[in-house]
Short mmCIF file of C-alpha atoms in Angstrom, two decimals:
data_model
loop_
_atom_site.label_atom_id
_atom_site.label_comp_id
_atom_site.label_asym_id
_atom_site.label_seq_id
_atom_site.Cartn_x
_atom_site.Cartn_y
_atom_site.Cartn_z
CA UNK A 265 -15.88 12.02 7.22
CA UNK A 266 -13.22 13.18 4.58
CA UNK A 267 -11.08 10.67 3.71
CA UNK A 268 -7.16 11.20 2.85
CA UNK A 269 -6.29 13.78 0.93
CA UNK A 270 -3.42 14.95 -1.17
CA UNK A 271 -2.58 17.96 -3.16
CA UNK A 272 -1.80 18.31 -6.27
CA UNK A 273 -3.58 15.43 -7.96
CA UNK A 274 -1.10 15.92 -10.85
CA UNK A 275 2.04 17.50 -11.34
CA UNK A 276 4.90 17.94 -13.83
CA UNK A 277 8.53 19.17 -13.44
CA UNK A 278 11.70 19.46 -15.18
CA UNK A 279 14.63 17.34 -14.09
CA UNK A 280 16.40 19.13 -11.22
CA UNK A 281 13.63 20.88 -9.53
CA UNK A 282 12.36 20.43 -6.15
CA UNK A 283 8.81 19.23 -5.23
CA UNK A 284 6.33 19.46 -2.47
CA UNK A 285 3.28 16.91 -1.86
CA UNK A 286 0.80 17.41 0.73
CA UNK A 287 -1.09 15.11 2.40
CA UNK A 288 -4.27 15.77 4.89
CA UNK A 289 -5.13 12.20 6.82
CA UNK A 290 -8.21 11.34 8.10
CA UNK A 291 -9.57 13.32 11.15
CA UNK A 292 -8.30 11.88 14.66
CA UNK A 293 -5.14 10.20 12.92
CA UNK A 294 -2.27 10.65 13.64
CA UNK A 295 -0.03 8.47 11.85
CA UNK A 296 1.15 9.42 7.91
CA UNK A 297 2.54 7.14 5.62
CA UNK A 298 4.22 7.95 1.96
CA UNK A 299 4.71 5.38 -0.80
CA UNK A 300 6.08 5.64 -4.07
CA UNK A 301 4.55 3.72 -6.90
CA UNK A 302 6.23 3.22 -10.42
CA UNK A 303 4.29 1.92 -13.13
CA UNK A 304 3.81 -1.39 -13.17
CA UNK A 305 4.73 -1.85 -9.64
CA UNK A 306 3.25 -2.08 -6.23
CA UNK A 307 3.83 0.91 -3.91
CA UNK A 308 7.18 1.01 -1.77
CA UNK A 309 7.78 2.39 1.53
CA UNK A 310 9.11 5.93 1.68
CA UNK A 311 8.20 7.54 5.31
CA UNK A 312 6.16 7.00 8.16
CA UNK A 313 5.43 10.09 10.82
CA UNK A 314 3.51 9.55 13.97
CA UNK A 315 3.21 12.43 16.44
CA UNK A 316 5.42 14.77 14.27
CA UNK A 317 8.67 11.97 14.61
CA UNK A 318 9.92 10.04 11.98
CA UNK A 319 9.16 6.13 12.70
CA UNK A 320 10.19 4.58 10.06
CA UNK A 321 12.18 5.43 6.49
CA UNK A 322 12.52 3.13 3.20
CA UNK A 323 15.16 2.55 1.13
CA UNK A 324 14.96 5.86 -0.42
CA UNK A 325 17.98 8.86 -1.09
CA UNK A 326 18.22 11.54 1.40
CA UNK A 327 16.71 13.90 -1.50
CA UNK A 328 13.63 12.78 -0.27
CA UNK A 329 12.68 14.52 3.53
CA UNK A 330 9.27 14.40 4.84
CA UNK A 331 7.71 16.33 8.04
CA UNK A 332 4.70 16.24 9.92
CA UNK A 333 2.93 19.37 11.41
CA UNK A 334 1.08 19.78 14.64
CA UNK A 335 -2.38 19.00 12.85
CA UNK A 336 -1.17 16.09 11.70
CA UNK A 337 -1.07 17.14 7.89
CA UNK A 338 2.22 15.98 6.41
CA UNK A 339 4.57 17.25 3.61
CA UNK A 340 6.98 14.66 1.01
CA UNK A 341 9.53 17.00 -0.49
CA UNK A 342 11.75 15.65 -3.30
CA UNK A 343 15.29 17.67 -4.39
CA UNK A 344 17.08 17.60 -7.50
CA UNK A 345 14.01 15.91 -9.23
CA UNK A 346 15.24 12.90 -11.44
CA UNK A 347 13.48 11.06 -14.52
CA UNK A 348 13.22 8.07 -12.24
CA UNK A 349 11.09 10.19 -9.36
CA UNK A 350 8.63 9.83 -11.94
CA UNK A 351 5.87 7.89 -10.32
CA UNK A 352 2.33 7.84 -8.16
CA UNK A 353 2.96 9.41 -4.80
CA UNK A 354 0.31 7.92 -2.38
CA UNK A 355 -0.53 9.06 1.25
CA UNK A 356 -2.02 6.89 3.74
CA UNK A 357 -2.86 7.60 7.58
CA UNK A 358 -4.03 5.28 10.31
CA UNK A 359 -5.04 6.12 14.22
CA UNK A 360 -1.34 4.85 15.24
CA UNK A 361 1.52 2.98 14.01
CA UNK A 362 -0.04 -0.40 13.89
CA UNK A 363 -3.65 0.28 12.39
CA UNK A 364 -5.26 0.16 9.65
CA UNK A 365 -4.01 2.21 6.79
CA UNK A 366 -6.44 4.42 4.93
CA UNK A 367 -5.17 5.63 1.51
CA UNK A 368 -5.66 8.76 -0.44
CA UNK A 369 -5.56 8.41 -4.40
CA UNK A 370 -2.21 10.15 -5.04
CA UNK A 371 -0.11 12.64 -6.27
CA UNK A 372 1.03 11.47 -9.97
CA UNK A 373 4.60 13.32 -9.98
CA UNK A 374 5.90 13.73 -14.05
CA UNK A 375 9.49 14.32 -14.39
CA UNK A 376 10.54 15.46 -17.92
CA UNK B 197 14.47 -9.21 3.87
CA UNK B 198 11.20 -9.99 3.40
CA UNK B 199 9.90 -10.30 -0.08
CA UNK B 200 6.50 -10.77 -1.58
CA UNK B 201 5.68 -12.39 -5.38
CA UNK B 202 2.79 -12.15 -7.49
CA UNK B 203 3.65 -14.32 -10.47
CA UNK B 204 0.19 -13.42 -12.37
CA UNK B 205 0.69 -10.24 -14.11
CA UNK B 206 -2.99 -10.31 -15.63
CA UNK B 207 -5.63 -12.51 -14.83
CA UNK B 208 -9.34 -12.45 -16.61
CA UNK B 209 -12.53 -14.23 -15.23
CA UNK B 210 -16.43 -14.20 -16.10
CA UNK B 211 -18.77 -12.46 -14.28
CA UNK B 212 -20.17 -14.53 -11.93
CA UNK B 213 -17.63 -17.20 -11.81
CA UNK B 214 -14.86 -17.81 -9.45
CA UNK B 215 -10.94 -16.83 -9.70
CA UNK B 216 -7.95 -17.18 -7.62
CA UNK B 217 -5.20 -15.00 -7.24
CA UNK B 218 -1.69 -16.09 -6.35
CA UNK B 219 0.75 -14.68 -3.83
CA UNK B 220 4.12 -15.89 -1.99
CA UNK B 221 6.31 -14.39 0.25
CA UNK B 222 9.59 -15.17 2.20
CA UNK B 223 10.43 -14.34 5.81
CA UNK B 224 12.08 -15.37 8.66
CA UNK B 225 9.45 -14.49 11.17
CA UNK B 226 6.84 -15.88 12.64
CA UNK B 227 4.39 -13.43 13.10
CA UNK B 228 3.24 -10.92 10.59
CA UNK B 229 0.31 -9.76 8.61
CA UNK B 230 -0.60 -10.38 5.21
CA UNK B 231 -2.92 -8.17 2.97
CA UNK B 232 -4.99 -8.11 -0.08
CA UNK B 233 -5.56 -4.52 -1.17
CA UNK B 234 -7.53 -3.49 -4.74
CA UNK B 235 -6.23 -0.40 -6.71
CA UNK B 236 -9.31 0.81 -9.06
CA UNK B 237 -8.38 3.69 -11.61
CA UNK B 238 -9.23 6.00 -8.87
CA UNK B 239 -5.81 4.91 -7.89
CA UNK B 240 -6.91 4.50 -4.20
CA UNK B 241 -5.87 1.45 -2.48
CA UNK B 242 -8.84 -0.11 -0.36
CA UNK B 243 -8.08 -2.86 1.73
CA UNK B 244 -9.87 -6.12 0.93
CA UNK B 245 -9.04 -8.57 3.40
CA UNK B 246 -6.06 -9.10 6.36
CA UNK B 247 -5.04 -12.03 8.07
CA UNK B 248 -2.96 -12.44 11.08
CA UNK B 249 -0.20 -15.17 10.86
CA UNK B 250 -1.00 -16.94 14.34
CA UNK B 251 -4.53 -17.38 13.29
CA UNK B 252 -5.07 -20.63 11.54
CA UNK B 253 -8.51 -19.64 10.15
CA UNK B 254 -8.53 -18.25 7.12
CA UNK B 255 -10.07 -14.84 6.72
CA UNK B 256 -12.94 -14.05 4.90
CA UNK B 257 -14.94 -10.82 3.72
CA UNK B 258 -17.97 -11.72 2.12
CA UNK B 259 -17.37 -12.57 -1.30
CA UNK B 260 -13.42 -12.70 -0.77
CA UNK B 261 -11.55 -15.43 1.17
CA UNK B 262 -8.20 -16.48 1.25
CA UNK B 263 -6.17 -19.61 1.65
CA UNK B 264 -2.97 -19.09 4.06
CA UNK B 265 -0.46 -21.71 3.60
CA UNK B 266 2.05 -20.71 6.39
CA UNK B 267 4.47 -23.54 5.91
CA UNK B 268 4.65 -23.10 2.26
CA UNK B 269 4.56 -19.11 2.79
CA UNK B 270 1.26 -18.98 0.07
CA UNK B 271 -1.24 -16.45 0.48
CA UNK B 272 -3.75 -16.81 -2.51
CA UNK B 273 -6.83 -14.68 -2.62
CA UNK B 274 -10.22 -16.15 -3.89
CA UNK B 275 -13.17 -14.00 -5.25
CA UNK B 276 -16.38 -15.54 -6.05
CA UNK B 277 -19.60 -14.49 -7.71
CA UNK B 278 -17.21 -12.01 -9.89
CA UNK B 279 -18.72 -8.71 -10.33
CA UNK B 280 -17.59 -6.17 -12.69
CA UNK B 281 -16.82 -3.76 -10.30
CA UNK B 282 -14.30 -6.29 -8.96
CA UNK B 283 -11.91 -5.31 -12.21
CA UNK B 284 -8.83 -3.95 -10.56
CA UNK B 285 -4.91 -4.08 -9.73
CA UNK B 286 -4.72 -6.43 -6.75
CA UNK B 287 -1.74 -6.27 -4.30
CA UNK B 288 -0.73 -8.67 -1.85
CA UNK B 289 1.22 -6.78 0.86
CA UNK B 290 3.30 -8.32 3.69
CA UNK B 291 3.82 -6.31 7.52
CA UNK B 292 5.85 -6.98 10.58
CA UNK B 293 3.59 -7.99 13.48
CA UNK B 294 5.69 -6.26 15.65
CA UNK B 295 5.59 -3.50 12.96
CA UNK B 296 8.67 -0.99 12.25
CA UNK B 297 7.31 2.85 11.39
CA UNK B 298 4.31 0.91 9.40
CA UNK B 299 5.99 -0.55 6.73
CA UNK B 300 3.82 -2.34 4.15
CA UNK B 301 5.72 -4.70 1.77
CA UNK B 302 3.65 -5.29 -1.71
CA UNK B 303 3.93 -7.50 -4.46
CA UNK B 304 3.67 -6.27 -7.84
CA UNK B 305 0.68 -7.03 -8.37
CA UNK B 306 -2.31 -8.77 -10.58
CA UNK B 307 -4.57 -6.94 -12.81
CA UNK B 308 -7.84 -8.60 -12.99
CA UNK B 309 -10.54 -8.13 -15.56
CA UNK B 310 -13.98 -9.36 -15.39
CA UNK B 311 -16.00 -9.99 -18.64
CA UNK B 312 -19.45 -9.65 -19.05
#
């Protein structure tokens, strides 16, 4: 079975632009979580979605939004990009909200 | 609010030797989970070991074991018979038992290098 897949793997944007990151969970997993990992730090929780509903939100501004589709894939959107948004964005899936997390390899976003 | 602290930014170990990575955390809750994750250069976070706070017995997974000291809020990872493939960033993480939205709280990480 395929693991968690994220696209694109790398992305370069300029300040003020908008970006959409995509995540496909492991088959059968209904929960998707998003994390931001700034260089040299541990990942920080952004969102969790389960059955297309938001189940948790971290301490991120409203410029960050996400959604989950009927096939359980997910998109993370970031508007009005800032230099500080440059980071590795990790997606993780699980069978349900309290189950073991399986992570993808992330999308490296660079904001210039 | 819960916090996780890893005070060792870098550690080094000789191949086949044993190394211990430290982690402390702060919480007012009595039930929770603690994890160690490994992040190799591929960037994928891989679960190494999990500990339930209500269990007194320390978790073990092959060469990996933990020393869980609940009263001291300490959760160290011991890697025995270190291998070159163990070289990676290691993150300690906390999750509430009654989870609200799948949130893991990570420490800052410890970069482990393994010398041949």
